[in-house]
Amino acid sequence: MPKAYISTLDCTKVIEDGNIEIRYFGQFNTERHDHEKAQLISPEMSAVYLYSEKGSFCIPARHYAYVDAQVKHKLISRSPNLKLKTIFLDLNKEQYPIAHWGNIAIFSPSNLLDNLLAFGVQHWSDKELKEVGLASLKKMLSYILVSPLKLHAQPPKSESLLKVVEYITQSISEQITITSLSKHVNIPERTLSRQFKKETDITIFQFIKLSRMQLALELLEDQSLHISEIVYRIGYDSIPTFSNLFKELIGISPQKYRQTFL
């Protein structure tokens, strides 16, 4: 669907501590915005993309994203079928040890957290129960969400490296080399590699791998596509190579991700 036809989603304006939202969407994008409270976001049935000054993030299905209070960001769904869960939280960082998470972080699925949110939706109309449950949830979070996944890339700032990123995106199904990138922007290979690592905090090849895995997450939602077709579309020629790299980043194989979460 062309970008022009993706509807703009209005964000919640009035938010209380512990508010839980569960909403169903098709494709959408939000304006760049922030909230006075931190939030946990978890998509189901598809991935969601989160963009901020801190980088571009892909939130796989059933995974959790932590977004700190007052961090400007926008969300984009490219799927026609999405369930999005969000809980907003007042988190005093001196009381709750979450500083190590950073402003935005992506975490693996958590059945415990899923069940806690489902319990809140069902029972937090009882204000006393909500107060006790919310306090317990906040204390548990740093034990539930422990090791952030490396599913984001900090955007480069220079115009030449933005052209490199654009080239990678447009050529993702091809064999991309440092030589081809160097010729595209007319920068020596060593200088390009050094400058890219300095601006993005990852190597060019790490960025390419991440871009391919993010596209794979989107393609896996199309159940008609065989894994071999997805491998071809993202520029690999080996299913085992793709599966190993996918598991390295996501924690499970692409086959299991599709069977379990989509």
Short mmCIF file of C-alpha atoms in Angstrom, two decimals:
data_model
loop_
_atom_site.label_atom_id
_atom_site.label_comp_id
_atom_site.label_asym_id
_atom_site.label_seq_id
_atom_site.Cartn_x
_atom_site.Cartn_y
_atom_site.Cartn_z
CA MET A 1 0.00 0.00 0.00
CA PRO A 2 1.48 3.41 -0.91
CA LYS A 3 2.57 5.50 2.03
CA ALA A 4 0.06 8.22 1.17
CA TYR A 5 -2.80 5.84 1.98
CA ILE A 6 -1.55 4.87 5.43
CA SER A 7 -3.81 6.55 7.95
CA THR A 8 -2.43 8.78 10.69
CA LEU A 9 -3.24 7.54 14.17
CA ASP A 10 -4.18 9.99 16.92
CA CYS A 11 -2.27 9.27 20.12
CA THR A 12 -3.82 9.16 23.57
CA LYS A 13 -3.72 12.60 25.20
CA VAL A 14 -4.82 12.05 28.81
CA ILE A 15 -2.86 9.26 30.48
CA GLU A 16 -2.89 8.00 34.04
CA ASP A 17 -0.29 5.81 35.70
CA GLY A 18 -1.07 2.18 34.90
CA ASN A 19 -3.39 2.87 31.97
CA ILE A 20 -3.51 -0.15 29.65
CA GLU A 21 -4.61 0.14 26.03
CA ILE A 22 -5.35 -2.80 23.74
CA ARG A 23 -6.30 -1.68 20.25
CA TYR A 24 -6.65 -3.29 16.82
CA PHE A 25 -5.29 -1.59 13.72
CA GLY A 26 -4.45 -1.99 10.10
CA GLN A 27 -1.67 0.06 8.57
CA PHE A 28 -1.01 3.36 10.33
CA ASN A 29 1.58 5.90 11.33
CA THR A 30 1.67 8.40 14.16
CA GLU A 31 2.94 11.93 14.25
CA ARG A 32 6.22 12.40 16.10
CA HIS A 33 5.21 12.72 19.75
CA ASP A 34 6.12 11.97 23.34
CA HIS A 35 4.33 11.17 26.59
CA GLU A 36 4.77 12.36 30.16
CA LYS A 37 4.94 8.74 31.24
CA ALA A 38 7.11 5.81 30.21
CA GLN A 39 5.42 3.10 28.19
CA LEU A 40 5.72 -0.55 27.31
CA ILE A 41 4.51 -1.43 23.81
CA SER A 42 3.88 -4.95 22.51
CA PRO A 43 2.47 -5.77 19.05
CA GLU A 44 0.74 -9.03 18.20
CA MET A 45 0.26 -10.67 14.77
CA SER A 46 2.88 -8.39 13.17
CA ALA A 47 5.91 -6.24 13.83
CA VAL A 48 5.78 -2.49 14.48
CA TYR A 49 8.44 0.06 13.60
CA LEU A 50 9.50 2.81 15.99
CA TYR A 51 11.53 5.82 14.88
CA SER A 52 13.23 8.39 17.10
CA GLU A 53 16.35 10.52 17.34
CA LYS A 54 17.89 7.52 19.13
CA GLY A 55 17.54 5.37 16.03
CA SER A 56 15.13 3.18 14.11
CA PHE A 57 13.72 0.17 15.97
CA CYS A 58 11.78 -2.88 14.89
CA ILE A 59 9.49 -4.40 17.53
CA PRO A 60 8.82 -8.03 16.50
CA ALA A 61 5.45 -9.62 17.24
CA ARG A 62 4.91 -10.45 20.93
CA HIS A 63 8.13 -8.63 21.92
CA TYR A 64 8.17 -5.60 24.21
CA ALA A 65 9.56 -2.11 23.62
CA TYR A 66 10.31 0.24 26.50
CA VAL A 67 10.05 3.94 25.66
CA ASP A 68 11.11 6.39 28.33
CA ALA A 69 9.01 9.41 29.27
CA GLN A 70 9.40 12.48 27.06
CA VAL A 71 11.29 10.63 24.32
CA LYS A 72 9.95 11.83 20.98
CA HIS A 73 9.09 8.98 18.64
CA LYS A 74 6.66 7.76 16.01
CA LEU A 75 5.17 4.35 15.30
CA ILE A 76 4.47 2.79 11.91
CA SER A 77 2.50 -0.38 11.14
CA ARG A 78 2.81 -1.87 7.66
CA SER A 79 0.48 -4.75 8.42
CA PRO A 80 -3.27 -4.92 7.70
CA ASN A 81 -3.78 -6.89 10.91
CA LEU A 82 -2.26 -5.69 14.17
CA LYS A 83 -3.10 -5.89 17.87
CA LEU A 84 -1.17 -3.36 19.93
CA LYS A 85 -0.86 -3.46 23.72
CA THR A 86 0.45 -0.46 25.67
CA ILE A 87 0.82 0.29 29.36
CA PHE A 88 1.81 3.75 30.61
CA LEU A 89 3.86 4.02 33.78
CA ASP A 90 5.19 6.58 36.22
CA LEU A 91 8.67 5.25 36.92
CA ASN A 92 10.85 7.00 39.47
CA LYS A 93 14.31 5.88 38.39
CA GLU A 94 15.70 6.19 41.90
CA GLN A 95 13.05 3.76 43.12
CA TYR A 96 12.91 1.44 40.10
CA PRO A 97 16.30 0.38 38.66
CA ILE A 98 15.63 0.81 34.96
CA ALA A 99 18.33 3.31 34.02
CA HIS A 100 20.36 0.56 32.32
CA TRP A 101 17.60 0.12 29.74
CA GLY A 102 18.30 3.41 28.01
CA ASN A 103 15.69 5.69 26.46
CA ILE A 104 14.34 2.98 24.14
CA ALA A 105 14.97 -0.76 24.29
CA ILE A 106 13.51 -3.94 22.76
CA PHE A 107 13.03 -7.11 24.80
CA SER A 108 12.08 -10.73 24.16
CA PRO A 109 8.49 -11.96 24.71
CA SER A 110 7.34 -12.43 28.29
CA ASN A 111 4.38 -14.65 29.15
CA LEU A 112 4.47 -13.30 32.68
CA LEU A 113 4.16 -9.71 31.51
CA ASP A 114 1.43 -10.71 29.04
CA ASN A 115 -0.54 -12.27 31.91
CA LEU A 116 0.02 -9.30 34.21
CA LEU A 117 -1.36 -6.91 31.60
CA ALA A 118 -4.32 -9.20 30.93
CA PHE A 119 -4.99 -9.28 34.68
CA GLY A 120 -4.83 -5.49 34.82
CA VAL A 121 -7.32 -5.11 31.98
CA GLN A 122 -9.74 -7.43 33.74
CA HIS A 123 -9.38 -6.35 37.36
CA TRP A 124 -7.89 -2.85 37.68
CA SER A 125 -11.30 -1.23 37.83
CA ASP A 126 -10.83 -2.08 41.52
CA LYS A 127 -8.68 0.92 42.53
CA GLU A 128 -7.19 -0.73 45.59
CA LEU A 129 -6.25 -3.82 43.61
CA LYS A 130 -4.80 -1.65 40.85
CA GLU A 131 -2.60 0.22 43.31
CA VAL A 132 -1.17 -2.99 44.75
CA GLY A 133 -0.83 -4.71 41.37
CA LEU A 134 0.81 -1.71 39.71
CA ALA A 135 3.37 -1.32 42.50
CA SER A 136 4.26 -5.02 42.19
CA LEU A 137 4.51 -4.82 38.42
CA LYS A 138 6.94 -1.90 38.58
CA LYS A 139 9.19 -3.73 41.03
CA MET A 140 9.19 -6.82 38.82
CA LEU A 141 10.00 -5.09 35.54
CA SER A 142 13.76 -4.97 35.95
CA TYR A 143 13.70 -8.74 36.57
CA ILE A 144 11.36 -9.48 33.66
CA LEU A 145 13.03 -7.24 31.07
CA VAL A 146 16.72 -7.95 31.46
CA SER A 147 18.76 -8.03 28.24
CA PRO A 148 17.77 -5.67 25.39
CA LEU A 149 17.91 -7.12 21.89
CA LYS A 150 20.15 -5.42 19.32
CA LEU A 151 17.36 -4.53 16.92
CA HIS A 152 18.05 -0.87 16.25
CA ALA A 153 20.40 1.36 14.33
CA GLN A 154 21.32 4.94 15.13
CA PRO A 155 20.80 7.02 11.98
CA PRO A 156 23.85 8.73 10.47
CA LYS A 157 23.94 12.51 10.36
CA SER A 158 26.03 13.35 7.31
CA GLU A 159 24.41 13.63 3.90
CA SER A 160 26.86 11.19 2.31
CA LEU A 161 26.06 8.44 4.84
CA LEU A 162 22.34 9.03 4.49
CA LYS A 163 22.88 8.26 0.81
CA VAL A 164 24.63 5.05 1.83
CA VAL A 165 21.64 4.05 3.97
CA GLU A 166 19.27 4.83 1.09
CA TYR A 167 21.39 2.75 -1.28
CA ILE A 168 21.40 -0.19 1.15
CA THR A 169 17.61 0.00 1.52
CA GLN A 170 17.03 0.08 -2.22
CA SER A 171 19.55 -2.69 -2.94
CA ILE A 172 18.73 -5.00 -0.03
CA SER A 173 18.07 -8.03 -2.27
CA GLU A 174 21.45 -7.67 -3.97
CA GLN A 175 25.01 -8.49 -2.91
CA ILE A 176 26.10 -5.24 -1.28
CA THR A 177 29.83 -4.69 -0.86
CA ILE A 178 31.90 -1.96 0.71
CA THR A 179 33.35 -1.39 -2.78
CA SER A 180 29.93 -0.73 -4.32
CA LEU A 181 29.01 1.61 -1.47
CA SER A 182 32.33 3.42 -1.75
CA LYS A 183 31.80 4.02 -5.47
CA HIS A 184 28.21 5.17 -4.92
CA VAL A 185 29.21 8.03 -2.60
CA ASN A 186 32.77 8.52 -3.90
CA ILE A 187 34.41 7.98 -0.49
CA PRO A 188 37.44 5.70 0.02
CA GLU A 189 36.50 2.37 1.56
CA ARG A 190 38.46 2.77 4.79
CA THR A 191 37.20 6.31 5.31
CA LEU A 192 33.62 5.19 4.65
CA SER A 193 33.86 2.29 7.10
CA ARG A 194 35.40 4.46 9.80
CA GLN A 195 32.92 7.32 9.34
CA PHE A 196 29.90 4.98 9.29
CA LYS A 197 30.96 3.27 12.54
CA LYS A 198 31.57 6.66 14.16
CA GLU A 199 28.13 8.04 13.26
CA THR A 200 25.99 4.93 13.78
CA ASP A 201 27.97 2.99 16.40
CA ILE A 202 27.78 -0.16 14.25
CA THR A 203 29.66 -1.33 11.16
CA ILE A 204 28.24 -1.12 7.66
CA PHE A 205 27.86 -4.90 7.53
CA GLN A 206 26.05 -4.95 10.88
CA PHE A 207 23.69 -2.30 9.51
CA ILE A 208 23.06 -4.35 6.36
CA LYS A 209 22.35 -7.44 8.44
CA LEU A 210 19.96 -5.52 10.67
CA SER A 211 18.15 -4.02 7.67
CA ARG A 212 17.73 -7.47 6.17
CA MET A 213 16.39 -8.95 9.39
CA GLN A 214 13.88 -6.11 9.76
CA LEU A 215 12.62 -6.76 6.22
CA ALA A 216 12.49 -10.49 6.97
CA LEU A 217 10.23 -9.83 9.97
CA GLU A 218 7.82 -8.03 7.67
CA LEU A 219 7.94 -10.70 4.95
CA LEU A 220 7.39 -13.53 7.45
CA GLU A 221 3.90 -12.15 8.06
CA ASP A 222 2.94 -13.22 4.53
CA GLN A 223 2.20 -16.91 5.13
CA SER A 224 2.18 -17.56 1.36
CA LEU A 225 5.91 -16.83 1.14
CA HIS A 226 8.22 -19.80 1.60
CA ILE A 227 11.32 -19.20 3.71
CA SER A 228 13.48 -19.69 0.61
CA GLU A 229 11.66 -16.82 -1.14
CA ILE A 230 12.21 -14.55 1.87
CA VAL A 231 15.91 -15.48 1.89
CA TYR A 232 16.16 -14.48 -1.78
CA ARG A 233 14.32 -11.19 -1.28
CA ILE A 234 16.60 -10.04 1.51
CA GLY A 235 19.81 -10.80 -0.35
CA TYR A 236 20.97 -14.12 1.09
CA ASP A 237 21.50 -17.36 -0.82
CA SER A 238 21.45 -19.81 2.08
CA ILE A 239 18.53 -20.71 4.36
CA PRO A 240 20.85 -21.93 7.16
CA THR A 241 22.82 -18.66 7.05
CA PHE A 242 19.60 -16.65 7.26
CA SER A 243 18.19 -18.82 10.05
CA ASN A 244 21.38 -18.52 12.11
CA LEU A 245 21.52 -14.73 11.74
CA PHE A 246 17.81 -14.40 12.52
CA LYS A 247 18.18 -16.48 15.67
CA GLU A 248 21.24 -14.47 16.68
CA LEU A 249 19.19 -11.24 16.66
CA ILE A 250 15.67 -12.41 17.58
CA GLY A 251 16.48 -15.38 19.79
CA ILE A 252 14.49 -18.00 17.86
CA SER A 253 14.49 -19.38 14.32
CA PRO A 254 12.39 -17.67 11.61
CA GLN A 255 10.28 -20.82 11.31
CA LYS A 256 9.48 -20.83 15.02
CA TYR A 257 8.84 -17.07 15.02
CA ARG A 258 6.28 -17.50 12.25
CA GLN A 259 4.61 -20.54 13.90
CA THR A 260 4.52 -19.07 17.41
CA PHE A 261 3.88 -15.35 17.06
CA LEU A 262 2.11 -14.74 13.72
#
